[in-house]
Amino acid sequence: MKIIQTGTSAQAGIRGARIVAALIREKPDAVLGLATGSSPLPLYEALGGEPLDLSEMRGFSLDEYLGLGSTHKHSYAQVIRREVIHRLGLTPARIHSPDGQTADAALEASEFEARIRAAGGVDIQILGIGSNGHLAFNEPPSAFTSRTRVVELADSTRTDNARFFDSLEDVPTHAITQGLGTISEARHLLLIAHGHRKAEAAALAIEGPVTEQFPASMIQLHPKVTVILDEAAASRLQRV
């Protein structure tokens, strides 16, 4: 595991963007795993400033709220469209998100998993981390072998995400998420965290016990992981 500490979230984004840019230059049709939330936004912003041809790049979202359609302002598909597709000038048909309004969520999860496999798997999976250690929407406890599926969101996750909605009551209770087993098959995991609110979670993921009670600890088992933290998020680490 490679740990990079930067002074600010913007600097963390620049370092992450350089890693992604190097991959795209080597493999123009690379497959990115795309995370939402606040942590990866500086990376997407910095990537937009790189002199790159991204027209062949492919991508898969980590998760989606169940019950929100792709045009809903708070859906993750809409976030990906705004913060990634439009910002980077990507081809929309090459970027895939689960359908949050599907009539058969279990089937949608299975088919989304199949689409990732058909694309040859993910080259770099961008990750944030939840305050309770969730990766994507894999709440504790989540099996390290879990696949893309429907999950119920923890109260703490809904509370954390309420800032993006009009009220806590508007935050969906369920989601479709890539499983930890799915995520672990990416060839490179790139986890970004910034701010004091993520310091304890980052420390546990990197230095704590490996346990399904803290899903993010699975990164310790992966053969290629880069963690980029700003100064605040790195403040609880014993080593950097």
PDB file of C-alpha atoms in Angstrom:
ATOM      1  CA  MET A   1       0.000   0.000   0.000  1.00  0.00           C
ATOM      2  CA  LYS A   2       1.294   3.413  -0.973  1.00  0.00           C
ATOM      3  CA  ILE A   3       0.213   6.314   1.231  1.00  0.00           C
ATOM      4  CA  ILE A   4       0.525   9.865  -0.072  1.00  0.00           C
ATOM      5  CA  GLN A   5      -0.028  12.809   2.267  1.00  0.00           C
ATOM      6  CA  THR A   6      -0.744  16.239   0.826  1.00  0.00           C
ATOM      7  CA  GLY A   7      -1.425  19.581   2.431  1.00  0.00           C
ATOM      8  CA  THR A   8      -4.897  20.205   1.027  1.00  0.00           C
ATOM      9  CA  SER A   9      -7.774  18.407  -0.667  1.00  0.00           C
ATOM     10  CA  ALA A  10      -6.951  20.218  -3.915  1.00  0.00           C
ATOM     11  CA  GLN A  11      -3.411  18.855  -3.792  1.00  0.00           C
ATOM     12  CA  ALA A  12      -4.810  15.384  -3.087  1.00  0.00           C
ATOM     13  CA  GLY A  13      -6.937  15.715  -6.191  1.00  0.00           C
ATOM     14  CA  ILE A  14      -3.934  16.687  -8.299  1.00  0.00           C
ATOM     15  CA  ARG A  15      -1.942  13.686  -7.116  1.00  0.00           C
ATOM     16  CA  GLY A  16      -4.861  11.368  -7.839  1.00  0.00           C
ATOM     17  CA  ALA A  17      -5.435  12.900 -11.261  1.00  0.00           C
ATOM     18  CA  ARG A  18      -1.808  12.294 -12.205  1.00  0.00           C
ATOM     19  CA  ILE A  19      -2.202   8.589 -11.439  1.00  0.00           C
ATOM     20  CA  VAL A  20      -5.342   8.351 -13.558  1.00  0.00           C
ATOM     21  CA  ALA A  21      -3.799  10.416 -16.357  1.00  0.00           C
ATOM     22  CA  ALA A  22      -0.776   8.113 -16.527  1.00  0.00           C
ATOM     23  CA  LEU A  23      -3.102   5.144 -16.982  1.00  0.00           C
ATOM     24  CA  ILE A  24      -5.108   6.859 -19.744  1.00  0.00           C
ATOM     25  CA  ARG A  25      -1.947   7.772 -21.651  1.00  0.00           C
ATOM     26  CA  GLU A  26      -0.844   4.133 -21.515  1.00  0.00           C
ATOM     27  CA  LYS A  27      -4.306   2.666 -22.129  1.00  0.00           C
ATOM     28  CA  PRO A  28      -6.724   5.133 -23.780  1.00  0.00           C
ATOM     29  CA  ASP A  29      -9.728   2.804 -23.365  1.00  0.00           C
ATOM     30  CA  ALA A  30      -9.042   2.161 -19.682  1.00  0.00           C
ATOM     31  CA  VAL A  31     -11.955   1.359 -17.388  1.00  0.00           C
ATOM     32  CA  LEU A  32     -12.354   3.629 -14.369  1.00  0.00           C
ATOM     33  CA  GLY A  33     -14.453   2.875 -11.331  1.00  0.00           C
ATOM     34  CA  LEU A  34     -16.163   6.148 -10.467  1.00  0.00           C
ATOM     35  CA  ALA A  35     -17.037   7.236  -6.944  1.00  0.00           C
ATOM     36  CA  THR A  36     -19.295  10.094  -5.939  1.00  0.00           C
ATOM     37  CA  GLY A  37     -19.336  12.074  -2.691  1.00  0.00           C
ATOM     38  CA  SER A  38     -17.062  14.986  -1.866  1.00  0.00           C
ATOM     39  CA  SER A  39     -13.718  13.146  -1.673  1.00  0.00           C
ATOM     40  CA  PRO A  40     -13.141  12.427  -5.385  1.00  0.00           C
ATOM     41  CA  LEU A  41     -14.371  15.797  -6.669  1.00  0.00           C
ATOM     42  CA  PRO A  42     -10.923  17.470  -6.532  1.00  0.00           C
ATOM     43  CA  LEU A  43      -9.538  14.563  -8.552  1.00  0.00           C
ATOM     44  CA  TYR A  44     -12.148  15.002 -11.306  1.00  0.00           C
ATOM     45  CA  GLU A  45     -11.522  18.742 -11.327  1.00  0.00           C
ATOM     46  CA  ALA A  46      -7.760  18.264 -11.637  1.00  0.00           C
ATOM     47  CA  LEU A  47      -8.170  15.563 -14.289  1.00  0.00           C
ATOM     48  CA  GLY A  48     -10.079  18.077 -16.394  1.00  0.00           C
ATOM     49  CA  GLY A  49      -6.937  20.188 -16.521  1.00  0.00           C
ATOM     50  CA  GLU A  50      -4.741  17.380 -17.850  1.00  0.00           C
ATOM     51  CA  PRO A  51      -3.886  17.421 -21.595  1.00  0.00           C
ATOM     52  CA  LEU A  52      -5.615  14.123 -22.337  1.00  0.00           C
ATOM     53  CA  ASP A  53      -7.819  12.511 -24.949  1.00  0.00           C
ATOM     54  CA  LEU A  54     -10.519  10.863 -22.823  1.00  0.00           C
ATOM     55  CA  SER A  55     -12.831   9.945 -25.691  1.00  0.00           C
ATOM     56  CA  GLU A  56     -12.158   6.210 -25.392  1.00  0.00           C
ATOM     57  CA  MET A  57     -12.226   5.989 -21.609  1.00  0.00           C
ATOM     58  CA  ARG A  58     -14.915   3.796 -20.040  1.00  0.00           C
ATOM     59  CA  GLY A  59     -16.385   3.995 -16.557  1.00  0.00           C
ATOM     60  CA  PHE A  60     -18.662   2.303 -14.042  1.00  0.00           C
ATOM     61  CA  SER A  61     -20.272   3.989 -11.051  1.00  0.00           C
ATOM     62  CA  LEU A  62     -19.916   2.361  -7.667  1.00  0.00           C
ATOM     63  CA  ASP A  63     -23.515   2.697  -6.578  1.00  0.00           C
ATOM     64  CA  GLU A  64     -26.915   4.330  -6.920  1.00  0.00           C
ATOM     65  CA  TYR A  65     -29.809   5.183  -4.634  1.00  0.00           C
ATOM     66  CA  LEU A  66     -32.751   2.861  -5.116  1.00  0.00           C
ATOM     67  CA  GLY A  67     -35.847   4.791  -6.128  1.00  0.00           C
ATOM     68  CA  LEU A  68     -34.077   7.729  -7.764  1.00  0.00           C
ATOM     69  CA  GLY A  69     -34.053   7.901 -11.548  1.00  0.00           C
ATOM     70  CA  SER A  70     -31.035   9.006 -13.540  1.00  0.00           C
ATOM     71  CA  THR A  71     -32.526  12.481 -14.064  1.00  0.00           C
ATOM     72  CA  HIS A  72     -33.228  13.088 -10.362  1.00  0.00           C
ATOM     73  CA  LYS A  73     -31.025  15.912  -9.117  1.00  0.00           C
ATOM     74  CA  HIS A  74     -29.735  13.841  -6.180  1.00  0.00           C
ATOM     75  CA  SER A  75     -29.152  10.581  -8.041  1.00  0.00           C
ATOM     76  CA  TYR A  76     -25.553   9.473  -8.358  1.00  0.00           C
ATOM     77  CA  ALA A  77     -26.064   9.088 -12.108  1.00  0.00           C
ATOM     78  CA  GLN A  78     -26.787  12.819 -12.209  1.00  0.00           C
ATOM     79  CA  VAL A  79     -23.692  13.562 -10.102  1.00  0.00           C
ATOM     80  CA  ILE A  80     -21.555  11.454 -12.447  1.00  0.00           C
ATOM     81  CA  ARG A  81     -23.086  13.200 -15.446  1.00  0.00           C
ATOM     82  CA  ARG A  82     -22.370  16.646 -13.984  1.00  0.00           C
ATOM     83  CA  GLU A  83     -19.022  16.121 -12.255  1.00  0.00           C
ATOM     84  CA  VAL A  84     -17.420  13.544 -14.536  1.00  0.00           C
ATOM     85  CA  ILE A  85     -19.055  13.221 -17.966  1.00  0.00           C
ATOM     86  CA  HIS A  86     -19.675  16.916 -18.611  1.00  0.00           C
ATOM     87  CA  ARG A  87     -16.577  18.166 -16.804  1.00  0.00           C
ATOM     88  CA  LEU A  88     -14.245  15.810 -18.683  1.00  0.00           C
ATOM     89  CA  GLY A  89     -16.092  15.736 -21.996  1.00  0.00           C
ATOM     90  CA  LEU A  90     -16.636  11.982 -21.870  1.00  0.00           C
ATOM     91  CA  THR A  91     -18.849   9.930 -24.157  1.00  0.00           C
ATOM     92  CA  PRO A  92     -22.032   9.321 -22.103  1.00  0.00           C
ATOM     93  CA  ALA A  93     -22.683   5.888 -23.635  1.00  0.00           C
ATOM     94  CA  ARG A  94     -19.316   4.675 -22.278  1.00  0.00           C
ATOM     95  CA  ILE A  95     -20.143   5.563 -18.655  1.00  0.00           C
ATOM     96  CA  HIS A  96     -22.495   3.216 -16.805  1.00  0.00           C
ATOM     97  CA  SER A  97     -24.515   3.596 -13.606  1.00  0.00           C
ATOM     98  CA  PRO A  98     -27.024   1.210 -12.013  1.00  0.00           C
ATOM     99  CA  ASP A  99     -30.672   1.998 -12.741  1.00  0.00           C
ATOM    100  CA  GLY A 100     -32.143   3.242  -9.477  1.00  0.00           C
ATOM    101  CA  GLN A 101     -35.692   3.031 -10.812  1.00  0.00           C
ATOM    102  CA  THR A 102     -35.494  -0.525 -12.092  1.00  0.00           C
ATOM    103  CA  ALA A 103     -38.522  -2.756 -11.553  1.00  0.00           C
ATOM    104  CA  ASP A 104     -36.200  -5.636 -10.595  1.00  0.00           C
ATOM    105  CA  ALA A 105     -33.306  -4.380  -8.474  1.00  0.00           C
ATOM    106  CA  ALA A 106     -31.753  -7.812  -7.955  1.00  0.00           C
ATOM    107  CA  LEU A 107     -31.657  -8.417 -11.708  1.00  0.00           C
ATOM    108  CA  GLU A 108     -30.248  -4.924 -12.329  1.00  0.00           C
ATOM    109  CA  ALA A 109     -27.463  -5.606  -9.813  1.00  0.00           C
ATOM    110  CA  SER A 110     -26.618  -8.911 -11.476  1.00  0.00           C
ATOM    111  CA  GLU A 111     -26.600  -7.385 -14.955  1.00  0.00           C
ATOM    112  CA  PHE A 112     -24.450  -4.452 -13.814  1.00  0.00           C
ATOM    113  CA  GLU A 113     -21.923  -6.923 -12.424  1.00  0.00           C
ATOM    114  CA  ALA A 114     -21.956  -8.732 -15.776  1.00  0.00           C
ATOM    115  CA  ARG A 115     -21.329  -5.474 -17.666  1.00  0.00           C
ATOM    116  CA  ILE A 116     -18.210  -4.832 -15.591  1.00  0.00           C
ATOM    117  CA  ARG A 117     -16.900  -8.310 -16.399  1.00  0.00           C
ATOM    118  CA  ALA A 118     -17.718  -7.890 -20.086  1.00  0.00           C
ATOM    119  CA  ALA A 119     -15.651  -4.676 -20.135  1.00  0.00           C
ATOM    120  CA  GLY A 120     -12.635  -6.606 -18.893  1.00  0.00           C
ATOM    121  CA  GLY A 121     -12.827  -5.374 -15.312  1.00  0.00           C
ATOM    122  CA  VAL A 122     -11.848  -2.078 -13.734  1.00  0.00           C
ATOM    123  CA  ASP A 123      -8.309  -0.736 -14.135  1.00  0.00           C
ATOM    124  CA  ILE A 124      -8.431   1.912 -11.393  1.00  0.00           C
ATOM    125  CA  GLN A 125     -11.231   2.043  -8.852  1.00  0.00           C
ATOM    126  CA  ILE A 126     -11.592   5.490  -7.290  1.00  0.00           C
ATOM    127  CA  LEU A 127     -12.892   5.278  -3.726  1.00  0.00           C
ATOM    128  CA  GLY A 128     -14.000   7.507  -0.910  1.00  0.00           C
ATOM    129  CA  ILE A 129     -14.629   6.224   2.603  1.00  0.00           C
ATOM    130  CA  GLY A 130     -17.595   6.619   4.910  1.00  0.00           C
ATOM    131  CA  SER A 131     -17.249   7.643   8.531  1.00  0.00           C
ATOM    132  CA  ASN A 132     -18.386   4.132   9.537  1.00  0.00           C
ATOM    133  CA  GLY A 133     -15.898   2.523   7.142  1.00  0.00           C
ATOM    134  CA  HIS A 134     -18.235   1.820   4.280  1.00  0.00           C
ATOM    135  CA  LEU A 135     -16.837   1.574   0.757  1.00  0.00           C
ATOM    136  CA  ALA A 136     -19.431   2.412  -1.876  1.00  0.00           C
ATOM    137  CA  PHE A 137     -22.604   1.498   0.051  1.00  0.00           C
ATOM    138  CA  ASN A 138     -21.145  -1.602   1.691  1.00  0.00           C
ATOM    139  CA  GLU A 139     -22.226  -0.921   5.250  1.00  0.00           C
ATOM    140  CA  PRO A 140     -20.721  -2.811   8.199  1.00  0.00           C
ATOM    141  CA  PRO A 141     -20.766  -5.710   8.350  1.00  0.00           C
ATOM    142  CA  SER A 142     -20.245  -6.579   4.681  1.00  0.00           C
ATOM    143  CA  ALA A 143     -18.643  -9.755   3.402  1.00  0.00           C
ATOM    144  CA  PHE A 144     -15.341  -9.225   1.639  1.00  0.00           C
ATOM    145  CA  THR A 145     -16.657 -11.599  -1.049  1.00  0.00           C
ATOM    146  CA  SER A 146     -19.919  -9.681  -1.629  1.00  0.00           C
ATOM    147  CA  ARG A 147     -21.039  -8.872  -5.160  1.00  0.00           C
ATOM    148  CA  THR A 148     -23.160  -6.076  -6.649  1.00  0.00           C
ATOM    149  CA  ARG A 149     -26.463  -6.159  -4.784  1.00  0.00           C
ATOM    150  CA  VAL A 150     -29.258  -4.237  -3.053  1.00  0.00           C
ATOM    151  CA  VAL A 151     -28.378  -2.963   0.428  1.00  0.00           C
ATOM    152  CA  GLU A 152     -30.104  -1.071   3.222  1.00  0.00           C
ATOM    153  CA  LEU A 153     -28.327   2.124   4.190  1.00  0.00           C
ATOM    154  CA  ALA A 154     -27.167   2.636   7.762  1.00  0.00           C
ATOM    155  CA  ASP A 155     -28.715   5.468   9.736  1.00  0.00           C
ATOM    156  CA  SER A 156     -25.283   7.096  10.032  1.00  0.00           C
ATOM    157  CA  THR A 157     -24.836   7.034   6.248  1.00  0.00           C
ATOM    158  CA  ARG A 158     -28.245   8.571   5.646  1.00  0.00           C
ATOM    159  CA  THR A 159     -27.470  11.251   8.240  1.00  0.00           C
ATOM    160  CA  ASP A 160     -24.085  11.993   6.626  1.00  0.00           C
ATOM    161  CA  ASN A 161     -25.705  12.258   3.192  1.00  0.00           C
ATOM    162  CA  ALA A 162     -28.672  14.342   4.317  1.00  0.00           C
ATOM    163  CA  ARG A 163     -26.639  17.490   3.579  1.00  0.00           C
ATOM    164  CA  PHE A 164     -27.152  16.773  -0.122  1.00  0.00           C
ATOM    165  CA  PHE A 165     -30.951  16.526   0.239  1.00  0.00           C
ATOM    166  CA  ASP A 166     -33.693  18.849   1.444  1.00  0.00           C
ATOM    167  CA  SER A 167     -34.153  16.765   4.608  1.00  0.00           C
ATOM    168  CA  LEU A 168     -33.144  13.450   6.179  1.00  0.00           C
ATOM    169  CA  GLU A 169     -36.552  12.035   5.246  1.00  0.00           C
ATOM    170  CA  ASP A 170     -35.712  12.566   1.571  1.00  0.00           C
ATOM    171  CA  VAL A 171     -32.605  10.360   1.709  1.00  0.00           C
ATOM    172  CA  PRO A 172     -33.406   6.916   0.250  1.00  0.00           C
ATOM    173  CA  THR A 173     -33.189   3.931   2.579  1.00  0.00           C
ATOM    174  CA  HIS A 174     -31.769   1.445   0.035  1.00  0.00           C
ATOM    175  CA  ALA A 175     -29.244   1.403  -2.788  1.00  0.00           C
ATOM    176  CA  ILE A 176     -27.629  -0.783  -5.415  1.00  0.00           C
ATOM    177  CA  THR A 177     -23.904  -1.059  -4.764  1.00  0.00           C
ATOM    178  CA  GLN A 178     -20.900  -2.881  -6.109  1.00  0.00           C
ATOM    179  CA  GLY A 179     -19.864  -5.425  -3.499  1.00  0.00           C
ATOM    180  CA  LEU A 180     -16.521  -5.578  -1.763  1.00  0.00           C
ATOM    181  CA  GLY A 181     -15.645  -8.657  -3.801  1.00  0.00           C
ATOM    182  CA  THR A 182     -16.472  -6.746  -6.978  1.00  0.00           C
ATOM    183  CA  ILE A 183     -14.410  -3.742  -5.896  1.00  0.00           C
ATOM    184  CA  SER A 184     -11.453  -5.913  -4.890  1.00  0.00           C
ATOM    185  CA  GLU A 185     -11.186  -7.259  -8.447  1.00  0.00           C
ATOM    186  CA  ALA A 186     -10.120  -3.826  -9.737  1.00  0.00           C
ATOM    187  CA  ARG A 187      -6.456  -3.884 -10.644  1.00  0.00           C
ATOM    188  CA  HIS A 188      -5.656  -0.727  -8.659  1.00  0.00           C
ATOM    189  CA  LEU A 189      -7.570   0.830  -5.761  1.00  0.00           C
ATOM    190  CA  LEU A 190      -7.219   4.608  -5.371  1.00  0.00           C
ATOM    191  CA  LEU A 191      -8.744   5.822  -2.120  1.00  0.00           C
ATOM    192  CA  ILE A 192      -8.968   9.539  -1.407  1.00  0.00           C
ATOM    193  CA  ALA A 193     -10.045  11.173   1.843  1.00  0.00           C
ATOM    194  CA  HIS A 194      -9.798  14.677   3.189  1.00  0.00           C
ATOM    195  CA  GLY A 195     -10.859  16.521   6.313  1.00  0.00           C
ATOM    196  CA  HIS A 196     -10.796  15.721  10.039  1.00  0.00           C
ATOM    197  CA  ARG A 197     -14.150  13.915   9.765  1.00  0.00           C
ATOM    198  CA  LYS A 198     -12.429  11.152   7.792  1.00  0.00           C
ATOM    199  CA  ALA A 199      -9.280  10.888   9.909  1.00  0.00           C
ATOM    200  CA  GLU A 200     -10.412   8.062  12.180  1.00  0.00           C
ATOM    201  CA  ALA A 201     -11.917   6.053   9.333  1.00  0.00           C
ATOM    202  CA  ALA A 202      -8.764   6.444   7.256  1.00  0.00           C
ATOM    203  CA  ALA A 203      -6.573   5.306  10.135  1.00  0.00           C
ATOM    204  CA  LEU A 204      -8.719   2.238  10.777  1.00  0.00           C
ATOM    205  CA  ALA A 205      -8.792   1.318   7.104  1.00  0.00           C
ATOM    206  CA  ILE A 206      -5.020   1.568   6.785  1.00  0.00           C
ATOM    207  CA  GLU A 207      -3.762   0.444  10.207  1.00  0.00           C
ATOM    208  CA  GLY A 208      -6.696  -1.164  12.008  1.00  0.00           C
ATOM    209  CA  PRO A 209      -7.691  -4.829  12.128  1.00  0.00           C
ATOM    210  CA  VAL A 210      -8.887  -6.398   8.888  1.00  0.00           C
ATOM    211  CA  THR A 211     -12.525  -7.139   9.591  1.00  0.00           C
ATOM    212  CA  GLU A 212     -15.844  -7.199   7.776  1.00  0.00           C
ATOM    213  CA  GLN A 213     -17.144  -5.037  10.623  1.00  0.00           C
ATOM    214  CA  PHE A 214     -15.090  -2.235   9.072  1.00  0.00           C
ATOM    215  CA  PRO A 215     -15.456  -2.798   5.319  1.00  0.00           C
ATOM    216  CA  ALA A 216     -12.742  -0.355   4.227  1.00  0.00           C
ATOM    217  CA  SER A 217     -10.128  -2.487   5.982  1.00  0.00           C
ATOM    218  CA  MET A 218     -10.315  -4.797   2.959  1.00  0.00           C
ATOM    219  CA  ILE A 219      -7.889  -2.489   1.189  1.00  0.00           C
ATOM    220  CA  GLN A 220      -5.141  -4.056   3.308  1.00  0.00           C
ATOM    221  CA  LEU A 221      -5.705  -7.322   1.421  1.00  0.00           C
ATOM    222  CA  HIS A 222      -5.400  -5.836  -2.073  1.00  0.00           C
ATOM    223  CA  PRO A 223      -2.117  -6.145  -4.008  1.00  0.00           C
ATOM    224  CA  LYS A 224      -2.118  -2.568  -5.347  1.00  0.00           C
ATOM    225  CA  VAL A 225      -3.555   0.290  -3.302  1.00  0.00           C
ATOM    226  CA  THR A 226      -2.813   4.002  -3.273  1.00  0.00           C
ATOM    227  CA  VAL A 227      -4.281   6.120  -0.487  1.00  0.00           C
ATOM    228  CA  ILE A 228      -4.145   9.901  -0.843  1.00  0.00           C
ATOM    229  CA  LEU A 229      -4.934  11.956   2.248  1.00  0.00           C
ATOM    230  CA  ASP A 230      -4.774  15.620   3.009  1.00  0.00           C
ATOM    231  CA  GLU A 231      -3.124  16.683   6.239  1.00  0.00           C
ATOM    232  CA  ALA A 232      -6.332  16.574   8.264  1.00  0.00           C
ATOM    233  CA  ALA A 233      -7.382  13.111   7.070  1.00  0.00           C
ATOM    234  CA  ALA A 234      -3.890  11.756   7.808  1.00  0.00           C
ATOM    235  CA  SER A 235      -3.791  13.170  11.330  1.00  0.00           C
ATOM    236  CA  ARG A 236      -4.696   9.894  13.085  1.00  0.00           C
ATOM    237  CA  LEU A 237      -2.161   7.709  11.278  1.00  0.00           C
ATOM    238  CA  GLN A 238       0.712   6.251  13.231  1.00  0.00           C
ATOM    239  CA  ARG A 239       2.843   6.225  10.088  1.00  0.00           C
ATOM    240  CA  VAL A 240       2.738   8.113   6.797  1.00  0.00           C
TER     241      VAL A 240
END
